[in-house]
Structures are given as C-alpha cells and as structure tokens.
PDB file of C-alpha atoms in Angstrom:
ATOM      1  CA  MET M   1     128.543  81.070  89.374  1.00 69.00           C
ATOM      2  CA  GLN M   2     125.116  82.292  90.409  1.00 84.00           C
ATOM      3  CA  LYS M   3     123.654  83.518  93.690  1.00 94.00           C
ATOM      4  CA  GLY M   4     122.986  80.561  95.978  1.00 92.00           C
ATOM      5  CA  ILE M   5     123.729  79.984  99.660  1.00 93.00           C
ATOM      6  CA  PHE M   6     125.110  83.525  99.648  1.00 96.00           C
ATOM      7  CA  THR M   7     123.803  86.341  97.481  1.00 97.00           C
ATOM      8  CA  GLN M   8     126.573  88.908  98.015  1.00 98.00           C
ATOM      9  CA  GLY M   9     130.068  88.775  99.475  1.00 97.00           C
ATOM     10  CA  ILE M  10     132.794  91.302 100.280  1.00 97.00           C
ATOM     11  CA  ALA M  11     135.918  91.349 102.447  1.00 98.00           C
ATOM     12  CA  VAL M  12     137.858  93.744 104.654  1.00 98.00           C
ATOM     13  CA  LEU M  13     141.575  93.058 104.249  1.00 98.00           C
ATOM     14  CA  LEU M  14     143.601  93.104 107.484  1.00 98.00           C
ATOM     15  CA  SER M  15     147.243  93.728 108.334  1.00 98.00           C
ATOM     16  CA  GLU M  16     146.936  90.968 110.950  1.00 98.00           C
ATOM     17  CA  PRO M  17     144.161  88.690 112.226  1.00 96.00           C
ATOM     18  CA  VAL M  18     141.625  90.144 114.654  1.00 97.00           C
ATOM     19  CA  THR M  19     139.339  88.186 116.952  1.00 96.00           C
ATOM     20  CA  ILE M  20     135.688  87.590 116.229  1.00 96.00           C
ATOM     21  CA  GLU M  21     134.975  89.409 119.510  1.00 97.00           C
ATOM     22  CA  GLN M  22     136.687  92.543 118.152  1.00 98.00           C
ATOM     23  CA  ALA M  23     134.556  92.477 115.014  1.00 98.00           C
ATOM     24  CA  HIS M  24     131.433  91.881 117.117  1.00 98.00           C
ATOM     25  CA  ARG M  25     132.182  94.890 119.347  1.00 97.00           C
ATOM     26  CA  ALA M  26     132.878  97.081 116.321  1.00 97.00           C
ATOM     27  CA  LEU M  27     129.454  96.387 114.835  1.00 98.00           C
ATOM     28  CA  ARG M  28     127.066  95.899 117.747  1.00 95.00           C
ATOM     29  CA  GLU M  29     126.441  99.600 118.457  1.00 93.00           C
ATOM     30  CA  GLN M  30     125.078 100.256 114.971  1.00 93.00           C
ATOM     31  CA  PHE M  31     123.686  96.881 113.913  1.00 96.00           C
ATOM     32  CA  ALA M  32     121.432  94.162 115.324  1.00 94.00           C
ATOM     33  CA  VAL M  33     124.141  91.544 115.822  1.00 96.00           C
ATOM     34  CA  GLY M  34     123.536  88.023 117.068  1.00 94.00           C
ATOM     35  CA  ASP M  35     125.602  85.820 119.337  1.00 94.00           C
ATOM     36  CA  ILE M  36     128.975  84.425 118.295  1.00 93.00           C
ATOM     37  CA  ASN M  37     128.790  80.832 117.056  1.00 90.00           C
ATOM     38  CA  ASP M  38     131.264  78.287 115.757  1.00 83.00           C
ATOM     39  CA  PHE M  39     129.859  77.784 112.269  1.00 73.00           C
ATOM     40  CA  SER M  40     132.468  75.328 110.947  1.00 74.00           C
ATOM     41  CA  LYS M  41     135.842  73.811 111.792  1.00 77.00           C
ATOM     42  CA  GLN M  42     137.073  74.484 108.256  1.00 86.00           C
ATOM     43  CA  TRP M  43     138.220  78.053 107.626  1.00 92.00           C
ATOM     44  CA  ALA M  44     137.152  78.053 103.974  1.00 93.00           C
ATOM     45  CA  TYR M  45     133.501  77.589 104.992  1.00 92.00           C
ATOM     46  CA  GLY M  46     133.602  79.924 107.981  1.00 86.00           C
ATOM     47  CA  GLY M  47     134.789  79.499 111.550  1.00 83.00           C
ATOM     48  CA  LYS M  48     133.583  81.526 114.515  1.00 91.00           C
ATOM     49  CA  SER M  49     131.009  83.945 113.208  1.00 95.00           C
ATOM     50  CA  PHE M  50     127.912  85.981 113.976  1.00 96.00           C
ATOM     51  CA  VAL M  51     125.012  87.301 111.969  1.00 96.00           C
ATOM     52  CA  ILE M  52     123.512  90.755 111.532  1.00 97.00           C
ATOM     53  CA  SER M  53     119.757  90.952 111.103  1.00 94.00           C
ATOM     54  CA  PHE M  54     118.971  92.426 107.700  1.00 92.00           C
ATOM     55  CA  ARG M  55     115.496  91.346 106.580  1.00 93.00           C
ATOM     56  CA  PRO M  56     114.348  89.000 109.370  1.00 91.00           C
ATOM     57  CA  GLU M  57     110.851  88.657 107.882  1.00 92.00           C
ATOM     58  CA  VAL M  58     112.400  86.631 105.026  1.00 93.00           C
ATOM     59  CA  ASN M  59     115.310  85.185 107.046  1.00 93.00           C
ATOM     60  CA  GLY M  60     117.734  87.760 105.636  1.00 94.00           C
ATOM     61  CA  TYR M  61     121.065  88.067 107.446  1.00 95.00           C
ATOM     62  CA  LEU M  62     124.633  89.209 107.006  1.00 97.00           C
ATOM     63  CA  MET M  63     127.158  86.611 108.181  1.00 96.00           C
ATOM     64  CA  VAL M  64     130.502  87.905 109.492  1.00 97.00           C
ATOM     65  CA  ASP M  65     133.583  85.772 110.123  1.00 96.00           C
ATOM     66  CA  ILE M  66     137.383  86.116 110.342  1.00 96.00           C
ATOM     67  CA  VAL M  67     139.875  84.247 108.153  1.00 96.00           C
ATOM     68  CA  ASP M  68     143.388  84.251 109.625  1.00 95.00           C
ATOM     69  CA  ARG M  69     145.212  83.958 106.285  1.00 96.00           C
ATOM     70  CA  PRO M  70     145.442  85.997 103.070  1.00 98.00           C
ATOM     71  CA  TRP M  71     142.652  85.971 100.494  1.00 98.00           C
ATOM     72  CA  PRO M  72     142.945  82.682  98.503  1.00 98.00           C
ATOM     73  CA  ASP M  73     142.991  84.215  95.047  1.00 98.00           C
ATOM     74  CA  ASP M  74     143.513  80.917  93.208  1.00 97.00           C
ATOM     75  CA  MET M  75     140.404  79.433  94.883  1.00 97.00           C
ATOM     76  CA  GLY M  76     141.872  75.940  95.121  1.00 95.00           C
ATOM     77  CA  HIS M  77     142.092  73.037  92.680  1.00 94.00           C
ATOM     78  CA  PRO M  78     140.069  69.792  92.396  1.00 93.00           C
ATOM     79  CA  GLN M  79     143.207  67.693  92.980  1.00 93.00           C
ATOM     80  CA  ASP M  80     145.733  69.957  94.697  1.00 91.00           C
ATOM     81  CA  ASP M  81     143.389  71.726  97.131  1.00 93.00           C
ATOM     82  CA  PRO M  82     139.942  70.094  96.888  1.00 95.00           C
ATOM     83  CA  ARG M  83     138.560  71.520 100.148  1.00 95.00           C
ATOM     84  CA  LEU M  84     139.182  75.120  99.128  1.00 96.00           C
ATOM     85  CA  PHE M  85     137.924  74.381  95.617  1.00 96.00           C
ATOM     86  CA  ASP M  86     134.723  72.892  97.045  1.00 96.00           C
ATOM     87  CA  ALA M  87     134.172  75.906  99.312  1.00 95.00           C
ATOM     88  CA  TRP M  88     134.673  78.233  96.367  1.00 96.00           C
ATOM     89  CA  SER M  89     132.298  76.250  94.137  1.00 95.00           C
ATOM     90  CA  LEU M  90     129.630  76.519  96.852  1.00 94.00           C
ATOM     91  CA  GLY M  91     129.976  80.311  96.879  1.00 95.00           C
ATOM     92  CA  GLN M  92     131.624  80.554 100.295  1.00 95.00           C
ATOM     93  CA  PHE M  93     133.663  83.567  99.132  1.00 97.00           C
ATOM     94  CA  GLY M  94     130.650  85.225  97.559  1.00 96.00           C
ATOM     95  CA  PRO M  95     128.728  84.265  94.414  1.00 95.00           C
ATOM     96  CA  PHE M  96     131.009  86.208  92.062  1.00 95.00           C
ATOM     97  CA  ALA M  97     134.437  85.445  93.545  1.00 96.00           C
ATOM     98  CA  TYR M  98     136.449  83.998  90.662  1.00 97.00           C
ATOM     99  CA  PRO M  99     140.125  83.036  90.599  1.00 97.00           C
ATOM    100  CA  GLY M 100     142.287  86.115  90.097  1.00 97.00           C
ATOM    101  CA  ASN M 101     139.720  88.644  91.402  1.00 97.00           C
ATOM    102  CA  LEU M 102     142.192  90.264  93.804  1.00 98.00           C
ATOM    103  CA  GLU M 103     145.070  90.219  91.324  1.00 97.00           C
ATOM    104  CA  ARG M 104     142.950  91.984  88.717  1.00 97.00           C
ATOM    105  CA  SER M 105     141.687  94.455  91.339  1.00 96.00           C
ATOM    106  CA  VAL M 106     145.281  95.405  92.106  1.00 96.00           C
ATOM    107  CA  GLU M 107     146.228  95.642  88.421  1.00 95.00           C
ATOM    108  CA  GLN M 108     143.261  97.917  87.736  1.00 94.00           C
ATOM    109  CA  ALA M 109     143.513 100.150  90.833  1.00 91.00           C
ATOM    110  CA  TRP M 110     144.297 103.113  88.593  1.00 79.00           C
ATOM    111  CA  GLY M 111     141.274 105.221  89.493  1.00 74.00           C
ATOM    112  CA  SER M 112     140.466 106.866  92.800  1.00 75.00           C
ATOM    113  CA  TYR M 113     142.451 104.516  95.049  1.00 87.00           C
ATOM    114  CA  PRO M 114     145.867 103.525  93.646  1.00 88.00           C
ATOM    115  CA  GLU M 115     147.110 103.107  97.237  1.00 92.00           C
ATOM    116  CA  GLY M 116     144.978  99.973  97.357  1.00 92.00           C
ATOM    117  CA  ARG M 117     147.731  98.088  95.557  1.00 94.00           C
ATOM    118  CA  GLN M 118     150.008  98.333  98.574  1.00 96.00           C
ATOM    119  CA  ALA M 119     147.205  97.651 101.031  1.00 96.00           C
ATOM    120  CA  ALA M 120     146.324  94.440  99.213  1.00 96.00           C
ATOM    121  CA  ALA M 121     149.971  93.380  99.076  1.00 97.00           C
ATOM    122  CA  ASP M 122     150.354  93.937 102.853  1.00 97.00           C
ATOM    123  CA  HIS M 123     147.263  92.063 104.016  1.00 98.00           C
ATOM    124  CA  GLN M 124     147.643  88.892 106.106  1.00 98.00           C
ATOM    125  CA  ALA M 125     144.017  88.106 106.971  1.00 98.00           C
ATOM    126  CA  PHE M 126     140.485  89.227 106.123  1.00 98.00           C
ATOM    127  CA  ILE M 127     136.971  89.644 107.445  1.00 98.00           C
ATOM    128  CA  ARG M 128     134.348  88.022 105.261  1.00 97.00           C
ATOM    129  CA  ILE M 129     130.833  89.484 105.056  1.00 98.00           C
ATOM    130  CA  ARG M 130     128.151  87.567 103.163  1.00 97.00           C
ATOM    131  CA  THR M 131     124.382  87.900 102.752  1.00 97.00           C
ATOM    132  CA  SER M 132     121.974  84.970 102.794  1.00 96.00           C
ATOM    133  CA  TYR M 133     118.286  84.089 103.157  1.00 95.00           C
ATOM    134  CA  ILE M 134     118.676  80.350 103.745  1.00 92.00           C
ATOM    135  CA  LEU M 135     120.833  80.161 106.876  1.00 86.00           C
ATOM    136  CA  GLY M 136     119.611  78.255 109.926  1.00 77.00           C
ATOM    137  CA  GLU M 137     116.766  75.846 110.585  1.00 68.00           C
ATOM    138  CA  GLN M 138     114.152  78.597 110.354  1.00 70.00           C
ATOM    139  CA  ALA M 139     114.780  78.896 106.619  1.00 65.00           C
ATOM    140  CA  GLY M 140     113.314  75.464 105.849  1.00 67.00           C
ATOM    141  CA  ASP M 141     114.315  73.078 103.084  1.00 69.00           C
ATOM    142  CA  ASP M 142     112.221  74.835 100.433  1.00 76.00           C
ATOM    143  CA  ALA M 143     113.240  78.419 101.261  1.00 80.00           C
ATOM    144  CA  PRO M 144     113.910  80.432  98.086  1.00 89.00           C
ATOM    145  CA  VAL M 145     117.458  81.643  97.476  1.00 90.00           C
ATOM    146  CA  LEU M 146     116.019  85.029  96.494  1.00 94.00           C
ATOM    147  CA  PRO M 147     112.978  85.912  98.621  1.00 93.00           C
ATOM    148  CA  GLU M 148     109.961  87.932  97.661  1.00 92.00           C
ATOM    149  CA  GLY M 149     110.848  91.598  97.343  1.00 93.00           C
ATOM    150  CA  TYR M 150     114.520  90.804  96.758  1.00 96.00           C
ATOM    151  CA  ASP M 151     116.551  94.014  96.298  1.00 95.00           C
ATOM    152  CA  PRO M 152     120.274  93.611  95.486  1.00 96.00           C
ATOM    153  CA  MET M 153     120.903  97.345  95.857  1.00 93.00           C
ATOM    154  CA  GLN M 154     119.557  97.248  99.418  1.00 93.00           C
ATOM    155  CA  GLU M 155     121.845  94.299 100.148  1.00 95.00           C
ATOM    156  CA  LEU M 156     124.922  96.084  98.840  1.00 94.00           C
ATOM    157  CA  VAL M 157     124.165  99.234 100.824  1.00 91.00           C
ATOM    158  CA  MET M 158     123.879  97.163 104.012  1.00 93.00           C
ATOM    159  CA  ILE M 159     127.026  95.132 103.429  1.00 95.00           C
ATOM    160  CA  THR M 160     128.982  98.279 102.542  1.00 93.00           C
ATOM    161  CA  ALA M 161     127.772  99.969 105.743  1.00 92.00           C
ATOM    162  CA  ALA M 162     129.058  97.045 107.813  1.00 96.00           C
ATOM    163  CA  ALA M 163     132.419  97.174 106.029  1.00 96.00           C
ATOM    164  CA  ALA M 164     132.650 100.938 106.606  1.00 94.00           C
ATOM    165  CA  ARG M 165     132.120 100.458 110.341  1.00 95.00           C
ATOM    166  CA  LEU M 166     134.786  97.758 110.528  1.00 97.00           C
ATOM    167  CA  MET M 167     137.231  99.942 108.619  1.00 96.00           C
ATOM    168  CA  GLU M 168     136.592 102.788 111.049  1.00 95.00           C
ATOM    169  CA  GLU M 169     136.811 100.769 114.269  1.00 97.00           C
ATOM    170  CA  LEU M 170     139.610  98.249 113.629  1.00 98.00           C
ATOM    171  CA  PRO M 171     143.206  99.552 113.406  1.00 97.00           C
ATOM    172  CA  ALA M 172     144.216  96.373 111.529  1.00 98.00           C
ATOM    173  CA  ALA M 173     141.748  97.092 108.699  1.00 98.00           C
ATOM    174  CA  LEU M 174     143.683  98.016 105.550  1.00 97.00           C
ATOM    175  CA  CYS M 175     141.064  98.279 102.828  1.00 97.00           C
ATOM    176  CA  TYR M 176     137.716  97.114 101.501  1.00 97.00           C
ATOM    177  CA  PHE M 177     137.754  94.469  98.773  1.00 98.00           C
ATOM    178  CA  ASN M 178     134.770  93.622  96.600  1.00 97.00           C
ATOM    179  CA  PRO M 179     135.718  90.448  94.674  1.00 98.00           C
ATOM    180  CA  GLY M 180     132.617  90.483  92.470  1.00 97.00           C
ATOM    181  CA  GLY M 181     133.338  94.052  91.407  1.00 97.00           C
ATOM    182  CA  GLU M 182     137.136  93.628  91.460  1.00 97.00           C
ATOM    183  CA  CYS M 183     137.552  96.915  93.309  1.00 95.00           C
ATOM    184  CA  LEU M 184     139.337  98.232  96.389  1.00 96.00           C
ATOM    185  CA  ALA M 185     138.427 101.181  98.613  1.00 95.00           C
ATOM    186  CA  SER M 186     139.833 102.978 101.641  1.00 95.00           C
ATOM    187  CA  GLY M 187     138.025 103.586 104.896  1.00 92.00           C
ATOM    188  CA  GLY M 188     137.697 107.244 103.962  1.00 91.00           C
ATOM    189  CA  MET M 189     135.991 106.356 100.694  1.00 91.00           C
ATOM    190  CA  LEU M 190     133.522 104.113 102.509  1.00 90.00           C
ATOM    191  CA  LYS M 191     132.813 106.747 105.156  1.00 85.00           C
ATOM    192  CA  GLU M 192     132.133 109.372 102.502  1.00 86.00           C
ATOM    193  CA  ALA M 193     129.856 106.982 100.621  1.00 81.00           C
ATOM    194  CA  TRP M 194     127.877 106.173 103.765  1.00 76.00           C
ATOM    195  CA  SER M 195     127.446 109.856 104.563  1.00 79.00           C
ATOM    196  CA  GLN M 196     125.859 110.194 101.113  1.00 78.00           C
ATOM    197  CA  VAL M 197     123.400 107.410 101.939  1.00 74.00           C
ATOM    198  CA  GLU M 198     122.470 109.113 105.221  1.00 75.00           C
ATOM    199  CA  ALA M 199     121.882 112.304 103.247  1.00 80.00           C
ATOM    200  CA  GLY M 200     119.436 110.454 100.999  1.00 77.00           C
ATOM    201  CA  GLU M 201     121.749 110.178  98.002  1.00 75.00           C
ATOM    202  CA  THR M 202     122.454 107.069  95.939  1.00 71.00           C
ATOM    203  CA  LEU M 203     125.701 105.225  96.555  1.00 70.00           C
ATOM    204  CA  SER M 204     128.273 105.450  93.771  1.00 78.00           C
ATOM    205  CA  LEU M 205     128.740 102.321  91.692  1.00 90.00           C
ATOM    206  CA  ASP M 206     132.502 102.720  92.182  1.00 90.00           C
ATOM    207  CA  LEU M 207     132.302 100.725  95.432  1.00 92.00           C
ATOM    208  CA  TRP M 208     130.738  97.732  93.692  1.00 94.00           C
ATOM    209  CA  SER M 209     131.993  97.880  90.118  1.00 96.00           C
ATOM    210  CA  ASN M 210     135.423  98.669  88.709  1.00 96.00           C
ATOM    211  CA  ILE M 211     136.183 100.158  85.298  1.00 96.00           C
ATOM    212  CA  ARG M 212     139.170  98.457  83.692  1.00 96.00           C
ATOM    213  CA  LEU M 213     141.428  99.412  80.777  1.00 95.00           C
ATOM    214  CA  TYR M 214     143.381  97.034  78.539  1.00 94.00           C
ATOM    215  CA  ARG M 215     145.396  97.461  75.357  1.00 92.00           C
ATOM    216  CA  LEU M 216     144.364  94.929  72.722  1.00 89.00           C
ATOM    217  CA  PRO M 217     146.918  93.015  70.633  1.00 85.00           C
ATOM    218  CA  GLN M 218     145.731  94.918  67.576  1.00 81.00           C
ATOM    219  CA  GLU M 219     147.675  98.163  67.293  1.00 76.00           C
ATOM    220  CA  ASP M 220     145.913 101.322  68.492  1.00 87.00           C
ATOM    221  CA  TRP M 221     142.864  99.520  69.909  1.00 92.00           C
ATOM    222  CA  ILE M 222     141.740  99.659  73.546  1.00 94.00           C
ATOM    223  CA  LEU M 223     139.139  97.750  75.526  1.00 96.00           C
ATOM    224  CA  MET M 224     137.506  99.263  78.592  1.00 97.00           C
ATOM    225  CA  ASP M 225     134.926  97.356  80.618  1.00 97.00           C
ATOM    226  CA  THR M 226     132.972  97.318  83.838  1.00 97.00           C
ATOM    227  CA  VAL M 227     132.986  94.369  86.200  1.00 97.00           C
ATOM    228  CA  GLY M 228     130.570  93.905  89.073  1.00 97.00           C
ATOM    229  CA  MET M 229     127.151  94.808  87.693  1.00 96.00           C
ATOM    230  CA  TRP M 230     126.065  91.177  88.058  1.00 96.00           C
ATOM    231  CA  GLN M 231     125.803  91.899  91.781  1.00 97.00           C
ATOM    232  CA  LEU M 232     122.824  94.038  90.763  1.00 96.00           C
ATOM    233  CA  ASP M 233     121.468  91.313  88.441  1.00 95.00           C
ATOM    234  CA  VAL M 234     122.290  93.145  85.211  1.00 95.00           C
ATOM    235  CA  ALA M 235     124.979  92.805  82.544  1.00 96.00           C
ATOM    236  CA  ASP M 236     128.349  94.522  82.521  1.00 97.00           C
ATOM    237  CA  HIS M 237     129.457  96.760  79.656  1.00 97.00           C
ATOM    238  CA  GLU M 238     132.582  96.847  77.497  1.00 96.00           C
ATOM    239  CA  ALA M 239     133.725  99.391  74.921  1.00 96.00           C
ATOM    240  CA  ILE M 240     136.226  98.761  72.111  1.00 94.00           C
ATOM    241  CA  PHE M 241     137.746 101.798  70.414  1.00 93.00           C
ATOM    242  CA  GLN M 242     140.849 103.274  68.825  1.00 91.00           C
ATOM    243  CA  LYS M 243     142.993 105.129  71.340  1.00 87.00           C
ATOM    244  CA  ASP M 244     143.509 108.160  69.094  1.00 88.00           C
ATOM    245  CA  ARG M 245     139.788 108.643  68.464  1.00 88.00           C
ATOM    246  CA  SER M 246     138.262 108.421  71.939  1.00 92.00           C
ATOM    247  CA  ASN M 247     139.517 109.746  75.274  1.00 93.00           C
ATOM    248  CA  PRO M 248     139.592 106.861  77.803  1.00 93.00           C
ATOM    249  CA  THR M 249     138.373 109.196  80.555  1.00 94.00           C
ATOM    250  CA  HIS M 250     135.319 110.061  78.474  1.00 96.00           C
ATOM    251  CA  VAL M 251     134.718 106.392  77.666  1.00 96.00           C
ATOM    252  CA  ALA M 252     134.915 105.552  81.390  1.00 95.00           C
ATOM    253  CA  ASP M 253     132.224 108.159  82.066  1.00 95.00           C
ATOM    254  CA  PHE M 254     130.160 106.687  79.239  1.00 96.00           C
ATOM    255  CA  LEU M 255     130.416 103.176  80.708  1.00 97.00           C
ATOM    256  CA  ARG M 256     129.378 104.372  84.154  1.00 95.00           C
ATOM    257  CA  ASN M 257     126.435 106.365  82.798  1.00 93.00           C
ATOM    258  CA  ILE M 258     125.258 103.536  80.570  1.00 94.00           C
ATOM    259  CA  SER M 259     125.515 101.140  83.522  1.00 95.00           C
ATOM    260  CA  LEU M 260     123.216 103.381  85.553  1.00 92.00           C
ATOM    261  CA  TYR M 261     120.777 103.763  82.666  1.00 90.00           C
ATOM    262  CA  PHE M 262     120.445 100.037  82.051  1.00 91.00           C
ATOM    263  CA  LEU M 263     119.837  99.252  85.716  1.00 89.00           C
ATOM    264  CA  LYS M 264     116.171  99.833  84.951  1.00 81.00           C
ATOM    265  CA  ASP M 265     115.953  99.079  81.229  1.00 77.00           C
ATOM    266  CA  SER M 266     118.122  96.072  80.363  1.00 77.00           C
ATOM    267  CA  ILE M 267     119.143  95.028  76.845  1.00 82.00           C
ATOM    268  CA  GLU M 268     117.654  91.752  75.609  1.00 80.00           C
ATOM    269  CA  ALA M 269     119.578  89.103  73.676  1.00 77.00           C
ATOM    270  CA  GLY M 270     119.576  89.637  69.911  1.00 76.00           C
ATOM    271  CA  ILE M 271     118.639  93.318  70.161  1.00 81.00           C
ATOM    272  CA  VAL M 272     121.110  95.902  68.847  1.00 87.00           C
ATOM    273  CA  VAL M 273     120.789  99.353  70.397  1.00 89.00           C
ATOM    274  CA  GLN M 274     122.336 102.708  69.587  1.00 92.00           C
ATOM    275  CA  VAL M 275     123.002 105.553  72.002  1.00 92.00           C
ATOM    276  CA  GLU M 276     124.863 108.840  71.840  1.00 93.00           C
ATOM    277  CA  GLY M 277     128.302 108.428  73.361  1.00 91.00           C
ATOM    278  CA  PRO M 278     131.367 110.609  73.978  1.00 86.00           C
ATOM    279  CA  GLY M 279     131.737 113.475  71.549  1.00 81.00           C
ATOM    280  CA  GLY M 280     128.151 113.139  70.361  1.00 90.00           C
ATOM    281  CA  ILE M 281     129.094 110.026  68.354  1.00 92.00           C
ATOM    282  CA  ALA M 282     126.648 107.114  68.014  1.00 94.00           C
ATOM    283  CA  TRP M 283     127.745 103.910  69.758  1.00 95.00           C
ATOM    284  CA  GLN M 284     126.152 100.538  69.051  1.00 93.00           C
ATOM    285  CA  GLY M 285     125.729  97.873  71.733  1.00 94.00           C
ATOM    286  CA  GLU M 286     124.774  94.200  71.730  1.00 94.00           C
ATOM    287  CA  LEU M 287     124.447  91.665  74.562  1.00 95.00           C
ATOM    288  CA  TYR M 288     126.914  88.745  74.685  1.00 94.00           C
ATOM    289  CA  ASP M 289     126.809  85.740  77.005  1.00 93.00           C
ATOM    290  CA  ASN M 290     130.499  86.167  77.829  1.00 93.00           C
ATOM    291  CA  GLY M 291     132.746  89.186  77.885  1.00 93.00           C
ATOM    292  CA  ILE M 292     136.119  89.278  76.167  1.00 93.00           C
ATOM    293  CA  LEU M 293     138.076  89.160  79.431  1.00 94.00           C
ATOM    294  CA  GLN M 294     137.789  87.336  82.755  1.00 95.00           C
ATOM    295  CA  PRO M 295     135.726  86.866  84.843  1.00 96.00           C
ATOM    296  CA  PRO M 296     133.041  85.049  82.793  1.00 95.00           C
ATOM    297  CA  ARG M 297     129.840  87.098  82.694  1.00 95.00           C
ATOM    298  CA  GLN M 298     127.287  88.698  80.387  1.00 95.00           C
ATOM    299  CA  THR M 299     128.376  91.970  78.808  1.00 96.00           C
ATOM    300  CA  VAL M 300     126.973  94.548  76.429  1.00 96.00           C
ATOM    301  CA  ARG M 301     129.688  95.277  73.857  1.00 95.00           C
ATOM    302  CA  TRP M 302     129.863  98.822  72.477  1.00 95.00           C
ATOM    303  CA  TYR M 303     131.571 100.179  69.322  1.00 93.00           C
ATOM    304  CA  ARG M 304     131.676 103.664  67.832  1.00 92.00           C
ATOM    305  CA  GLN M 305     129.644 103.673  64.641  1.00 90.00           C
ATOM    306  CA  ASP M 306     132.114 105.883  62.759  1.00 85.00           C
ATOM    307  CA  GLU M 307     135.028 103.438  63.204  1.00 71.00           C
ATOM    308  CA  THR M 308     135.979 100.828  60.642  1.00 62.00           C
ATOM    309  CA  GLY M 309     138.313  97.868  60.756  1.00 62.00           C
ATOM    310  CA  GLN M 310     137.195  96.688  64.184  1.00 71.00           C
ATOM    311  CA  PRO M 311     139.715  94.235  65.689  1.00 72.00           C
ATOM    312  CA  VAL M 312     139.206  90.535  65.201  1.00 58.00           C
ATOM    313  CA  GLN M 313     138.659  88.855  68.569  1.00 60.00           C
TER     314      GLN M 313
END
C-alpha cells in the first residue's frame, strides 16, 4: 500500500472515548486548528473531525478524528466486513497500516517501552491523526498526492508533535501507536523527543521505526529487522546471523545506524554493498522487493561475510 489520500498516519490509544471537542481544545493553543466538521457517517472513514494547518501553500493538513472502539487490527475482510476492508484499502488508517500491526507492536515492545503491551491491551478507543494534501475542494481533481517540496521527515515531526500534545493534555490517553513503524511510546517519551526538536536536534527514529527480533526455524540463527522506514520513503533493513557470533544489542545498533546512513544514499536494486558492522566484521547487503517477515515492504538484507551455511529461507 502506497501513500495516497493520506501520506502518514498514527494513533493515540485511549482508555475510553473522548469527545472531538476535548481533542480540539487540547491542540488549539499550540496549533492552527480549523473548525469541527462531520466528515463521514462511517467511523472507518472518519466521523467528526478537524484539521491542523501544516503546509497550507500546498493544501497540507493534519486531520484529527476520534474512533470510539479499539484499533481494528484485522482491517476487515472483503466478505465478512467489506466496509472496514474498503476503508483500509483506501488508506484510511494510514498508508502503511497492515493487518496485525498492533499485535506485532505488542510482541516486539521489548526495547525502551515494554509497558506499552499493557497500555495497548487496555485501550478502548483511539484518536487518529493523518496527513494529506488532497483534502477539500481547494485541492482540485489533479492535485498531486505528494506536492512539490514534499518532506516526509517534516510530516512525521509535525504528526508526532500533535500526538505528544494529546498525550499530555488528555487523561484518557494511554500511549502513542505508529502502525507503519509498529512501535509504541509513552507520553514521557514523546515529550522528551519534542524537547529535542525544540533544542534543534533530530528526532530519534525509535518513534517511527521499531527494531524486531525473531528466532529462525534453523537452529542458532536469528533475524533482526527494522519496520517503518517506508514512512521516510526508503527501504527497511534486516540482518540474519548466528546468535553465538553476534550480540543482538550490537546488531540493533548496526541496523539503526545503517538506517540513518541510507536515508540520504539509498541502495539500488541489483547492487551488493559491503560495510563494516559490529566487531569490525564486514557485512554484505542487497535490496529485496519483500522482506522475510510481515508487513510486505522493501528491505536490505544483511549477512556477516565470515559466516557460512546461511539458513535456507
């Protein structure tokens, strides 16, 4: 699923539903919020909502609405729940919301926010925040999905700032959920990240991209990968290694560093690259159209060059 009607999408999970007026009050002191409108009668597409001006010169807005039910992690079915399935296929939950995003986020909340597992289990509603450049009549029929000067990093900073404010102002807010990055975060984590932005520092990728760890069926082999870099229009990365030869913590650092490096210098299809990885060992990477694990996305697959007998996929 590519960027379309919406170019980014995140959620704030709630212990109970809040009103759209509460969300509006929480944001209007810090953001240029518009009036509340009834966007749709179908919750999957968005009910009462309002927009936040983001890049008005290219019709760029954040759309905020409340869903008074838990996150629909199965995303519907063509026969059993066609309306939800249609909303999902149109990107109404964000362009990278795939079935099982929340379940995998909970399974892989082993890093800086393990408490997110309970927060996700307790949620009963959510606030949806999405970015778009083609909302409203002013966009026109031929408006580009991605306008001139499009900057996904700028989008993510803005959407994260809005989520941080909601987390701070609403007692019902449990945690931040980024479905495209399959990651959870507390209000404290968001507040700290935003203070870094105000200090002129770059936001950590941890708020937009998770690092996951899986044991492979082949004995002694591990797969670690990132998920979420497609929000920044680049590939994710995955590393396959023997557990007794590489420290997973060091491999996680390697994946994060290589993700940052290839934000500006992406790997092209058919090109094999080598870089120095953990322990000063050479690692070889190659771009694949699909990663080994869900969700479906491009990944760069990395192996240590001193390992033999790599597992058969």
